XYZ file of C-alpha atoms in Angstrom:
713
model
C 16.986 43.918 -50.220
C 13.239 43.404 -49.610
C 12.269 39.753 -49.211
C 15.473 38.657 -50.930
C 17.746 39.630 -48.051
C 20.384 36.976 -47.560
C 19.593 34.548 -44.748
C 21.704 32.009 -42.962
C 20.687 28.587 -44.228
C 20.489 27.023 -40.795
C 17.918 29.518 -39.496
C 14.946 27.974 -41.243
C 13.285 24.629 -41.862
C 11.711 23.546 -45.151
C 8.250 23.886 -46.727
C 7.250 22.767 -50.182
C 7.851 25.258 -52.973
C 8.121 24.986 -56.711
C 11.017 26.500 -58.521
C 10.107 28.561 -61.564
C 13.235 27.615 -63.463
C 13.318 24.824 -66.021
C 14.857 21.624 -64.690
C 18.410 20.867 -65.648
C 18.750 18.448 -68.523
C 19.080 14.759 -67.624
C 22.637 14.495 -68.893
C 25.047 15.306 -66.056
C 28.600 15.372 -67.418
C 31.310 13.692 -65.440
C 34.140 15.635 -63.877
C 36.935 16.064 -66.411
C 39.872 13.789 -65.836
C 42.372 16.422 -66.986
C 43.243 13.948 -69.719
C 45.036 11.996 -66.962
C 47.650 14.745 -67.073
C 48.443 13.867 -70.687
C 48.125 17.517 -71.578
C 50.840 18.303 -69.070
C 53.053 15.745 -70.766
C 52.313 17.331 -74.134
C 54.185 20.376 -72.864
C 57.388 18.584 -73.839
C 56.035 17.027 -77.036
C 58.908 16.866 -79.529
C 57.108 18.652 -82.363
C 55.922 21.380 -80.013
C 59.423 21.890 -78.592
C 60.939 22.115 -82.092
C 58.339 24.676 -83.133
C 58.907 26.665 -79.932
C 62.661 26.687 -80.612
C 62.035 28.110 -84.090
C 59.725 30.779 -82.723
C 62.320 31.679 -80.076
C 64.472 33.081 -82.882
C 61.517 34.640 -84.698
C 60.609 36.537 -81.530
C 64.067 38.197 -81.534
C 62.494 40.808 -83.804
C 62.869 44.058 -81.777
C 59.298 45.030 -82.708
C 58.120 41.974 -80.773
C 60.701 42.151 -78.006
C 59.801 45.737 -77.112
C 56.522 44.411 -75.680
C 58.619 42.849 -72.910
C 60.782 45.796 -71.715
C 63.016 43.692 -69.440
C 64.007 41.193 -72.100
C 64.251 44.009 -74.645
C 66.971 45.567 -72.472
C 68.781 42.201 -72.417
C 68.528 41.993 -76.224
C 69.993 45.492 -76.572
C 72.840 44.357 -74.324
C 73.371 41.360 -76.589
C 73.491 43.573 -79.704
C 76.069 45.891 -78.090
C 78.329 43.045 -76.960
C 77.927 41.387 -80.386
C 79.218 44.577 -82.007
C 82.134 44.592 -79.542
C 82.999 41.045 -80.615
C 83.897 42.319 -84.105
C 84.965 45.878 -83.271
C 86.292 45.858 -79.701
C 87.003 49.599 -79.732
C 83.632 50.648 -81.182
C 82.608 52.419 -77.977
C 86.057 53.435 -76.756
C 89.207 51.586 -75.831
C 88.435 48.006 -74.789
C 89.952 46.772 -71.545
C 88.785 43.161 -71.732
C 89.844 40.200 -73.821
C 87.815 39.499 -77.014
C 86.783 36.090 -75.685
C 84.987 37.806 -72.800
C 82.859 39.849 -75.214
C 81.979 36.727 -77.163
C 81.108 34.794 -73.991
C 78.892 37.584 -72.629
C 77.135 37.961 -75.993
C 76.376 34.231 -76.166
C 75.077 34.154 -72.582
C 72.808 37.151 -73.216
C 71.509 35.567 -76.420
C 70.753 32.367 -74.502
C 68.931 34.417 -71.853
C 66.671 36.083 -74.419
C 66.056 32.831 -76.295
C 65.109 31.080 -73.031
C 62.462 33.717 -72.293
C 61.176 33.519 -75.877
C 61.122 29.719 -75.671
C 59.015 29.804 -72.489
C 56.463 32.093 -74.138
C 56.471 30.156 -77.432
C 56.013 26.839 -75.622
C 53.019 28.197 -73.692
C 51.521 29.583 -76.900
C 52.257 26.303 -78.678
C 49.982 24.376 -76.347
C 47.133 26.725 -77.215
C 47.875 26.458 -80.921
C 47.892 22.656 -80.679
C 44.421 22.797 -79.149
C 43.353 25.181 -81.903
C 44.664 22.816 -84.606
C 42.616 20.025 -83.047
C 39.512 22.209 -83.207
C 40.212 23.172 -86.811
C 40.060 19.496 -87.757
C 36.493 19.378 -86.473
C 35.598 22.414 -88.566
C 34.617 21.012 -91.923
C 32.442 21.829 -94.869
C 28.892 20.682 -94.074
C 25.912 20.530 -96.410
C 22.877 22.181 -94.843
C 19.168 21.677 -95.557
C 18.079 25.311 -95.845
C 14.339 25.774 -95.254
C 12.631 27.961 -97.868
C 9.573 30.168 -97.443
C 7.470 27.607 -99.368
C 8.316 24.905 -96.811
C 10.752 23.033 -99.045
C 14.454 22.526 -98.308
C 17.426 23.070 -100.579
C 20.963 21.813 -100.170
C 23.501 24.555 -99.491
C 27.031 24.889 -98.101
C 27.249 25.679 -94.397
C 29.710 28.494 -95.150
C 26.987 30.376 -97.016
C 24.555 30.350 -94.075
C 23.921 33.664 -92.396
C 22.277 34.791 -89.204
C 18.508 34.198 -89.295
C 18.558 31.288 -91.775
C 16.513 28.231 -90.794
C 17.812 24.711 -91.435
C 16.447 21.206 -90.909
C 18.820 18.678 -89.317
C 17.868 15.002 -89.237
C 19.308 11.941 -87.548
C 22.947 11.308 -88.520
C 23.478 14.803 -89.967
C 25.902 17.460 -88.760
C 24.539 20.740 -87.427
C 25.844 23.272 -89.990
C 26.240 26.278 -87.697
C 25.575 27.775 -84.292
C 21.888 28.192 -83.647
C 18.821 27.645 -81.511
C 16.320 24.815 -81.823
C 12.968 26.346 -82.727
C 11.091 23.110 -83.343
C 11.543 19.490 -82.275
C 13.685 17.537 -79.824
C 16.809 15.470 -80.482
C 19.853 13.857 -78.911
C 23.035 15.618 -80.012
C 26.562 14.236 -79.923
C 28.815 17.129 -78.826
C 31.954 15.032 -78.351
C 33.780 16.916 -81.125
C 33.514 20.077 -79.030
C 33.348 18.881 -75.428
C 35.067 15.485 -75.495
C 32.064 14.058 -73.610
C 30.828 10.890 -75.315
C 27.280 10.861 -73.910
C 24.769 12.724 -76.127
C 22.724 15.590 -74.697
C 19.080 16.480 -75.227
C 18.302 19.644 -77.199
C 14.735 20.849 -77.522
C 12.792 23.905 -78.622
C 11.942 26.370 -75.876
C 13.562 26.599 -72.482
C 17.219 26.913 -71.631
C 18.638 23.950 -73.553
C 17.869 24.908 -77.131
C 21.347 26.131 -78.073
C 23.334 23.989 -80.548
C 26.896 24.325 -81.840
C 28.055 23.951 -85.428
C 30.041 20.764 -86.049
C 28.042 18.608 -83.629
C 25.944 15.653 -84.830
C 22.255 14.783 -84.356
C 22.042 11.138 -83.255
C 18.255 10.795 -83.013
C 15.074 12.477 -84.275
C 14.918 15.729 -86.219
C 15.168 19.402 -85.257
C 14.678 22.727 -86.980
C 17.454 25.195 -86.149
C 17.614 28.964 -86.538
C 21.199 30.047 -87.309
C 22.488 32.696 -84.863
C 25.916 33.569 -86.322
C 27.359 34.772 -89.595
C 30.224 32.962 -91.417
C 33.481 33.250 -89.475
C 31.683 34.266 -86.286
C 30.654 30.858 -84.985
C 31.412 29.577 -81.517
C 34.011 27.207 -82.990
C 35.692 30.100 -84.821
C 35.823 32.059 -81.570
C 37.235 29.051 -79.725
C 40.004 28.646 -82.293
C 41.017 32.307 -82.168
C 40.928 32.377 -78.376
C 42.908 29.225 -77.655
C 45.615 30.048 -80.204
C 46.721 32.650 -77.697
C 49.031 34.614 -79.960
C 47.588 37.994 -79.019
C 46.308 37.488 -75.499
C 45.761 40.764 -73.672
C 47.608 41.293 -70.400
C 45.505 41.265 -67.237
C 45.384 44.271 -64.848
C 47.490 42.408 -62.294
C 50.045 41.494 -64.946
C 50.119 45.072 -66.247
C 50.689 46.375 -62.707
C 53.513 43.893 -62.124
C 55.004 44.728 -65.516
C 54.952 48.410 -64.543
C 56.800 47.672 -61.292
C 59.382 45.502 -63.045
C 59.860 48.059 -65.824
C 60.337 50.787 -63.205
C 62.981 48.694 -61.451
C 64.696 48.117 -64.794
C 64.692 51.855 -65.523
C 66.144 52.632 -62.084
C 68.956 50.109 -62.523
C 69.648 51.418 -66.040
C 70.112 54.910 -64.605
C 72.439 53.491 -61.939
C 74.559 51.582 -64.466
C 74.689 54.455 -66.980
C 75.890 56.904 -64.310
C 78.314 54.429 -62.703
C 81.241 55.168 -65.132
C 81.233 58.818 -64.055
C 81.863 57.786 -60.450
C 84.458 55.129 -61.309
C 86.364 57.568 -63.543
C 86.394 60.022 -60.669
C 87.892 57.291 -58.447
C 90.587 56.595 -61.020
C 89.479 53.387 -62.685
C 87.043 52.391 -65.427
C 84.614 49.559 -66.105
C 84.375 47.882 -69.489
C 81.047 48.084 -71.320
C 80.479 44.260 -71.300
C 80.993 44.326 -67.522
C 78.449 47.139 -67.137
C 75.982 45.245 -69.329
C 76.522 42.110 -67.233
C 75.863 44.131 -64.086
C 72.655 45.567 -65.533
C 71.348 42.160 -66.667
C 72.056 40.683 -63.241
C 70.462 43.629 -61.422
C 67.169 43.740 -63.328
C 64.520 41.048 -62.574
C 65.186 39.000 -65.711
C 63.876 35.714 -64.260
C 60.292 36.861 -63.726
C 60.557 39.148 -66.774
C 61.318 36.128 -68.938
C 58.551 33.958 -67.475
C 55.742 36.457 -66.831
C 54.059 36.109 -70.221
C 54.344 32.299 -70.146
C 52.703 32.160 -66.698
C 49.646 34.087 -67.927
C 49.287 32.087 -71.129
C 49.720 28.768 -69.296
C 46.993 29.807 -66.834
C 44.488 30.246 -69.653
C 45.590 26.951 -71.195
C 45.009 25.133 -67.898
C 41.434 26.417 -67.886
C 41.030 25.130 -71.445
C 42.229 21.694 -70.315
C 39.204 21.644 -67.998
C 37.034 22.208 -71.102
C 36.347 25.783 -70.015
C 36.779 28.485 -72.649
C 37.981 31.753 -71.105
C 37.232 34.836 -73.177
C 40.192 36.675 -71.601
C 43.059 36.236 -69.189
C 41.377 38.859 -67.026
C 38.523 36.436 -66.296
C 40.909 33.664 -65.209
C 42.838 36.026 -62.973
C 39.675 37.522 -61.500
C 38.570 33.987 -60.586
C 41.600 33.762 -58.324
C 40.375 36.736 -56.292
C 36.715 35.706 -56.056
C 35.041 36.351 -52.668
C 31.488 35.258 -53.475
C 29.962 32.646 -55.777
C 26.275 32.655 -56.744
C 24.933 29.312 -57.980
C 21.572 28.172 -59.285
C 19.958 25.392 -57.275
C 18.449 23.308 -60.059
C 21.037 21.513 -62.159
C 23.905 23.027 -60.209
C 23.535 22.070 -56.575
C 20.768 19.536 -57.226
C 20.264 17.089 -60.104
C 17.209 18.997 -61.317
C 15.086 15.842 -61.627
C 13.075 14.803 -58.585
C 14.365 11.434 -57.453
C 13.152 8.820 -54.972
C 14.593 9.334 -51.502
C 12.301 7.278 -49.204
C 9.273 4.947 -48.984
C 6.524 5.563 -46.423
C 3.878 2.845 -45.834
C 0.339 3.909 -44.845
C -2.623 2.162 -43.242
C -1.971 -1.460 -42.371
C 0.497 -2.029 -45.227
C 4.042 -3.147 -44.375
C 7.233 -1.607 -45.735
C 7.992 -4.912 -47.511
C 4.638 -4.801 -49.330
C 5.217 -1.189 -50.344
C 8.687 -2.075 -51.684
C 7.299 -5.035 -53.642
C 4.443 -3.204 -55.402
C 6.575 -0.087 -55.942
C 9.092 -2.293 -57.755
C 6.366 -3.913 -59.889
C 5.010 -0.490 -60.904
C 8.470 0.950 -61.685
C 10.314 -1.858 -63.489
C 9.244 -0.578 -66.901
C 9.211 3.119 -65.970
C 12.084 4.745 -67.888
C 11.530 8.241 -66.486
C 14.193 9.703 -64.128
C 11.737 9.181 -61.248
C 11.177 5.549 -62.213
C 14.887 4.753 -62.586
C 15.730 6.427 -59.284
C 12.965 4.413 -57.576
C 14.472 1.122 -58.768
C 17.960 2.251 -57.705
C 16.705 3.163 -54.208
C 14.954 -0.203 -53.867
C 18.207 -1.961 -54.749
C 20.080 0.132 -52.181
C 17.576 -0.931 -49.531
C 18.058 -4.586 -50.451
C 14.513 -5.164 -51.720
C 13.748 -8.138 -53.978
C 12.658 -7.126 -57.471
C 10.564 -9.853 -59.112
C 10.684 -9.083 -62.813
C 8.825 -12.289 -63.762
C 5.536 -11.005 -62.293
C 5.557 -7.956 -64.560
C 7.162 -9.738 -67.517
C 4.052 -10.164 -69.669
C 1.998 -7.321 -68.251
C 0.706 -4.327 -70.196
C 2.663 -1.180 -69.301
C 0.509 1.907 -68.643
C 2.476 5.017 -69.601
C 2.113 8.216 -67.625
C -0.485 10.586 -69.087
C -1.174 14.152 -68.097
C -4.931 13.413 -68.011
C -4.677 10.575 -65.481
C -1.448 11.714 -63.732
C -0.663 8.042 -63.128
C 1.394 5.235 -64.612
C 1.642 1.536 -63.823
C 1.078 -1.936 -65.216
C -1.808 -4.376 -65.808
C -0.528 -7.820 -64.866
C -1.370 -10.919 -66.933
C -3.505 -12.294 -64.058
C -5.783 -9.244 -64.265
C -4.466 -7.285 -61.285
C -3.779 -3.597 -61.853
C -0.946 -1.636 -60.211
C -0.792 2.165 -60.280
C 1.432 4.911 -58.952
C 1.037 8.650 -59.356
C -0.297 11.856 -57.843
C -2.036 11.211 -54.499
C -5.399 12.703 -55.557
C -5.422 10.716 -58.817
C -4.589 7.422 -57.089
C -7.251 8.092 -54.428
C -9.896 8.577 -57.132
C -8.749 5.406 -58.904
C -8.899 3.366 -55.675
C -12.386 4.648 -54.854
C -13.513 3.622 -58.346
C -12.181 0.135 -57.545
C -14.273 0.072 -54.376
C -11.294 0.381 -52.041
C -10.773 2.456 -48.896
C -8.401 5.350 -48.316
C -5.981 4.916 -45.362
C -6.604 7.473 -42.615
C -2.957 8.600 -42.444
C -2.436 8.999 -46.204
C -3.254 12.714 -46.464
C -1.161 13.680 -43.415
C 1.888 11.774 -44.654
C 1.504 13.352 -48.108
C 1.288 16.852 -46.566
C 4.400 16.182 -44.476
C 6.367 15.289 -47.605
C 5.107 18.478 -49.282
C 6.100 20.561 -46.247
C 9.658 19.230 -46.591
C 9.793 20.352 -50.203
C 9.215 16.925 -51.728
C 6.646 15.352 -54.053
C 4.544 12.374 -52.837
C 3.578 9.573 -55.238
C 0.989 7.055 -54.051
C 1.348 3.321 -54.874
C -1.759 1.123 -55.099
C -2.802 -2.327 -56.284
C -6.508 -2.941 -57.019
C -8.394 -1.255 -54.191
C -5.551 -0.843 -51.699
C -3.009 1.986 -51.250
C 0.250 0.643 -49.825
C 2.107 3.892 -49.250
C 4.035 6.811 -50.702
C 7.222 7.325 -52.664
C 9.013 10.446 -51.394
C 10.481 12.292 -54.416
C 12.756 15.259 -53.993
C 15.255 17.276 -55.975
C 18.370 15.534 -54.687
C 21.581 17.348 -53.822
C 24.453 16.065 -55.939
C 26.931 13.807 -54.126
C 29.991 15.595 -52.766
C 28.484 19.094 -52.935
C 28.816 19.643 -49.174
C 32.510 18.748 -49.340
C 33.023 21.058 -52.314
C 31.408 23.968 -50.502
C 33.595 23.211 -47.483
C 36.563 23.483 -49.836
C 35.380 26.896 -51.050
C 34.884 27.998 -47.445
C 38.521 27.126 -46.721
C 39.461 29.351 -49.664
C 37.578 32.188 -47.974
C 34.793 32.158 -50.562
C 31.136 32.608 -49.616
C 28.536 30.520 -51.484
C 25.023 31.806 -52.191
C 22.294 29.576 -53.623
C 19.674 31.247 -55.828
C 16.315 29.589 -56.510
C 12.672 30.324 -57.244
C 11.546 28.034 -54.391
C 9.876 29.484 -51.310
C 12.154 30.314 -48.341
C 11.455 27.211 -46.250
C 11.940 24.758 -49.119
C 15.102 26.605 -50.094
C 16.383 26.413 -46.525
C 16.013 22.629 -46.519
C 18.155 22.225 -49.648
C 20.618 24.902 -48.467
C 21.181 23.133 -45.162
C 21.638 19.762 -46.865
C 24.058 21.182 -49.452
C 26.017 23.240 -46.934
C 25.889 26.621 -48.701
C 26.532 29.721 -46.607
C 23.475 31.741 -47.646
C 20.492 31.549 -49.966
C 18.080 33.711 -51.906
C 14.513 32.374 -52.124
C 11.812 33.278 -54.671
C 14.612 34.661 -56.794
C 13.968 36.534 -60.034
C 16.619 37.609 -62.601
C 16.703 41.163 -61.276
C 17.276 39.844 -57.752
C 20.481 38.097 -58.853
C 21.794 41.369 -60.279
C 20.814 43.143 -57.058
C 22.780 40.673 -54.951
C 25.819 40.837 -57.274
C 25.832 44.648 -57.118
C 25.440 44.555 -53.339
C 28.420 42.221 -52.943
C 30.485 44.298 -55.383
C 29.642 47.470 -53.446
C 31.331 45.832 -50.447
C 34.550 45.597 -52.465
C 34.115 41.906 -53.302
C 34.603 40.055 -56.571
C 31.622 37.895 -57.543
C 31.313 34.775 -59.710
C 28.035 33.592 -61.213
C 27.027 30.395 -63.010
C 24.016 30.196 -65.304
C 22.559 28.717 -68.469
C 19.303 30.489 -69.243
C 18.416 33.725 -70.997
C 17.178 35.017 -67.647
C 20.700 34.481 -66.263
C 22.364 36.630 -68.957
C 22.106 40.002 -67.124
C 23.635 38.542 -63.955
C 26.386 36.763 -65.926
C 27.300 40.084 -67.544
C 27.261 41.921 -64.203
C 29.440 39.358 -62.367
C 33.226 39.674 -62.375
C 33.404 36.040 -63.489
C 30.431 34.721 -65.450
C 30.515 30.992 -66.246
C 27.879 30.013 -68.820
C 26.951 26.466 -69.760
C 27.578 25.395 -73.362
C 24.198 23.627 -73.238
C 22.512 26.909 -72.350
C 21.151 29.719 -74.470
C 23.151 31.884 -76.842
C 22.285 34.932 -74.731
C 23.896 33.362 -71.651
C 27.070 32.427 -73.542
C 27.368 35.892 -75.073
C 26.976 37.577 -71.677
C 29.521 35.415 -69.823
C 33.304 35.695 -69.944
C 33.742 31.921 -69.639
C 31.901 29.011 -71.239
C 31.965 25.499 -69.781
C 31.938 23.075 -72.708
C 30.931 20.190 -70.404
C 27.965 22.164 -68.990
C 28.975 21.245 -65.437
C 28.093 24.299 -63.308
C 30.125 23.175 -60.293
C 33.300 23.479 -62.357
C 33.485 27.085 -61.159
C 35.372 25.590 -58.207
C 38.122 24.327 -60.525
C 38.185 27.683 -62.324
C 38.663 29.469 -58.994
C 41.477 27.072 -58.077
C 43.219 27.688 -61.418
C 42.845 31.451 -60.976
C 44.372 31.261 -57.519
C 47.105 28.987 -58.854
C 47.889 31.556 -61.564
C 48.218 34.356 -58.996
C 50.262 32.129 -56.670
C 52.612 31.081 -59.463
C 53.193 34.666 -60.502
C 53.746 35.730 -56.892
C 56.022 32.789 -56.095
C 58.260 33.288 -59.131
C 58.375 37.050 -58.561
C 59.521 36.394 -54.993
C 62.080 33.884 -56.258
C 63.341 36.286 -58.936
C 63.842 39.204 -56.562
C 65.476 36.920 -53.988
C 67.783 35.673 -56.771
C 69.009 39.207 -57.335
C 70.270 39.439 -53.743
C 72.678 36.554 -54.316
C 73.746 37.942 -57.707
C 74.593 41.290 -56.084
C 77.038 39.523 -53.749
C 78.634 37.808 -56.738
C 79.023 40.547 -59.313
C 79.386 43.812 -57.366
C 82.472 42.782 -55.312
C 83.995 41.282 -58.484
C 83.675 44.576 -60.341
C 85.409 46.680 -57.711
C 87.892 44.271 -56.037
C 90.830 45.242 -58.231
C 90.412 48.967 -57.682
C 89.122 48.740 -54.117
C 90.758 45.732 -52.395
C 88.537 46.219 -49.326
C 85.565 45.094 -51.435
C 86.952 41.545 -51.289
C 85.356 41.286 -47.842
C 81.981 41.063 -49.625
C 83.160 38.090 -51.705
C 81.499 35.744 -49.216
C 81.128 33.017 -51.841
C 84.891 32.923 -52.366
C 84.600 33.247 -56.142
C 87.881 32.681 -57.994
C 88.425 35.844 -60.039
C 86.470 38.969 -60.943
C 85.865 37.702 -64.491
C 84.781 34.238 -63.341
C 82.441 35.823 -60.804
C 80.815 38.012 -63.455
C 80.440 35.144 -65.913
C 79.124 32.780 -63.216
C 76.418 35.224 -62.159
C 75.521 35.851 -65.809
C 75.385 32.124 -66.651
C 73.211 31.360 -63.627
C 70.933 34.231 -64.620
C 70.545 32.625 -68.064
C 70.058 28.977 -67.100
C 67.558 29.586 -64.272
C 64.895 30.704 -66.793
C 64.661 27.393 -68.739
C 64.922 25.471 -65.457
C 61.815 27.276 -64.181
C 59.764 26.819 -67.375
C 58.085 23.574 -66.156
C 57.005 25.302 -62.928
C 55.685 28.322 -64.847
C 53.716 26.068 -67.203
C 52.365 23.631 -64.625
C 51.808 26.211 -61.899
C 52.558 26.186 -58.203
C 50.569 23.534 -56.319
C 47.530 25.215 -54.751
C 46.164 24.309 -51.342
C 43.383 26.268 -49.594
C 44.976 28.394 -46.849
C 44.802 31.860 -45.297
C 46.660 34.841 -46.786
C 49.100 34.902 -43.849
C 49.892 31.203 -44.253
C 50.335 31.669 -48.001
C 52.694 34.625 -47.485
C 54.742 32.673 -44.935
C 54.912 29.677 -47.303
C 56.042 31.795 -50.263
C 58.693 33.623 -48.243
C 60.018 30.340 -46.847
C 60.094 28.304 -50.059
C 60.582 30.883 -52.800
C 62.084 33.736 -50.784
C 64.656 31.828 -48.762
C 65.082 29.299 -51.575
C 65.566 32.145 -54.042
C 68.505 33.378 -51.969
C 70.140 30.017 -51.270
C 69.839 28.455 -54.755
C 71.872 31.201 -56.537
C 74.608 31.087 -53.884
C 75.008 27.360 -54.480
C 74.514 27.578 -58.262
C 76.882 30.505 -58.827
C 79.585 28.871 -56.685
C 79.358 25.604 -58.639
C 79.427 27.459 -61.980
C 82.418 29.505 -60.789
C 84.318 26.314 -59.975
C 83.755 25.123 -63.557
C 84.426 28.499 -65.209
C 87.672 29.025 -63.305
C 89.060 25.866 -64.935
C 88.875 27.498 -68.393
C 89.945 31.025 -67.439
């Protein structure tokens, strides 16, 4: 792949290079706290449970039930046994007591309602989130800019794509758009939950604004990018409601397998009377229905939809909006993640990392005058310099600079500093500019200054010289700092079997320095938008699934090409349209949480499928011997659970089959705990816990239920 061939990060050392991508905005959102698990607790919120119970009955509509073939079969069984309750001989002479028909009908109804309740409860969480968003959607008055330069008041609902509005301090942004003029702080807490305002400015990658957010400072001119009813908030509401979520490929495949098993068992049960009649005995229809319900995988059939919906809701709890369940599921199978360097792996702002004295100056002198020059410097570089001085234990004497005249940084001078009240002047800035200033003061240039400055540049940093009057004391080493904990997070991805690739416009040696410090597996230097697509296609050609994070218009093609594209809400409209996920917190590293949730979704589905199939083994030993013991006494040898009577055995298996679904709802909603491990270890764990457990639990449960049932029979 030309000069963009992937290289191991530890095979190179760093040289200075400048990335061509705009620096990440100063605001770095904090990791979401998952609402301190309050959202998990909301699963059992009283109002939500009551609503889910109501919808459980609404979903009994056969037109809705047919979408879940397994539970549809159970509902048909319920309808047949319900008919037999009132007309026992409707399908031929009845050989069972009426109470048995009634009991079976009630158990089957409970089974269907439990499955409907699980799905309704999962959907209810999404609808609750949607209701919360609807509250933030309100009628806003917009200042529509006319062709003559004047503004007129108009309702936000009448704005259309291409309209230009003026939004001043304290006003709500009336619709989704892009800042075309000005710069302002915007409070996005109504959308993201993050209290700290973010900077939005014309040009670059951080000009996208969302309707319903508030401007807290300055004034901006916004070009509307969506028509009424098509805003980002409208899309969020429709997506999180979750009523019509499409099934993912994996879910469709599993549904096909489960439906096939159901069809096979239906054929077996339908043909069974022909064989029993030949042997001289018959089986009652309620008994055959009970056998069918216990044979088919009702447990996973009842929970499958809830598992998928809950997976998407868990992503939403991380303030990530998934455009489809397919994206969440694909995240669980990701092999490669491509991340931008600036704003993703690094802070994006060059920050102080070291102080290097030159000439005969001491480190203490350099610290002192650096502190004097930076106390009133509110730039990211200035604040980071003060923080580093504090970390090194340096004394900051604010009284010396208290009444001085602050010299702001100017592009012409490329310096900043302070003129003290006693007449002394302190400056810091670009090395060449400070050298010229010192010469003008009649001072001398230290012999080692240029070499130290070049060494910093070779390591990918930026040197700032610090001088007072005619003397240069040393250099501040600025560099784009790797975010804390990134190395550990990449180690976590490595344990998941996921390769990390850093993409940047820096030259190869500078890139290698950051890559080695961050701990990524590979990197792409001097990267252009088309190079990202090339790498994604190359990885996909190897049969791998690829995730990509981005925020700029130049990232849009790669986000669209990737299997999982995570766009930042602070980024451009083009990036958000191209991606299949949007991070409302604009925290690019959250892709790690998305991957974990995707894997958790797949694990939960696999674990409960294993448990469901293992359940069936125990139910076979309960119901099959019970059905044939009277006609074939030898079958009693298979009654290893020692169940009391054939009828109690059938009812016990049927009751267990019904109650296990609601008991597993919390696990389906919360998900199986995910820990990074190999596929073999995961398979062994599932077979041990959910396979063996799925066999043992029904044996114990059915026996206990039989002991209770036998009391009443």
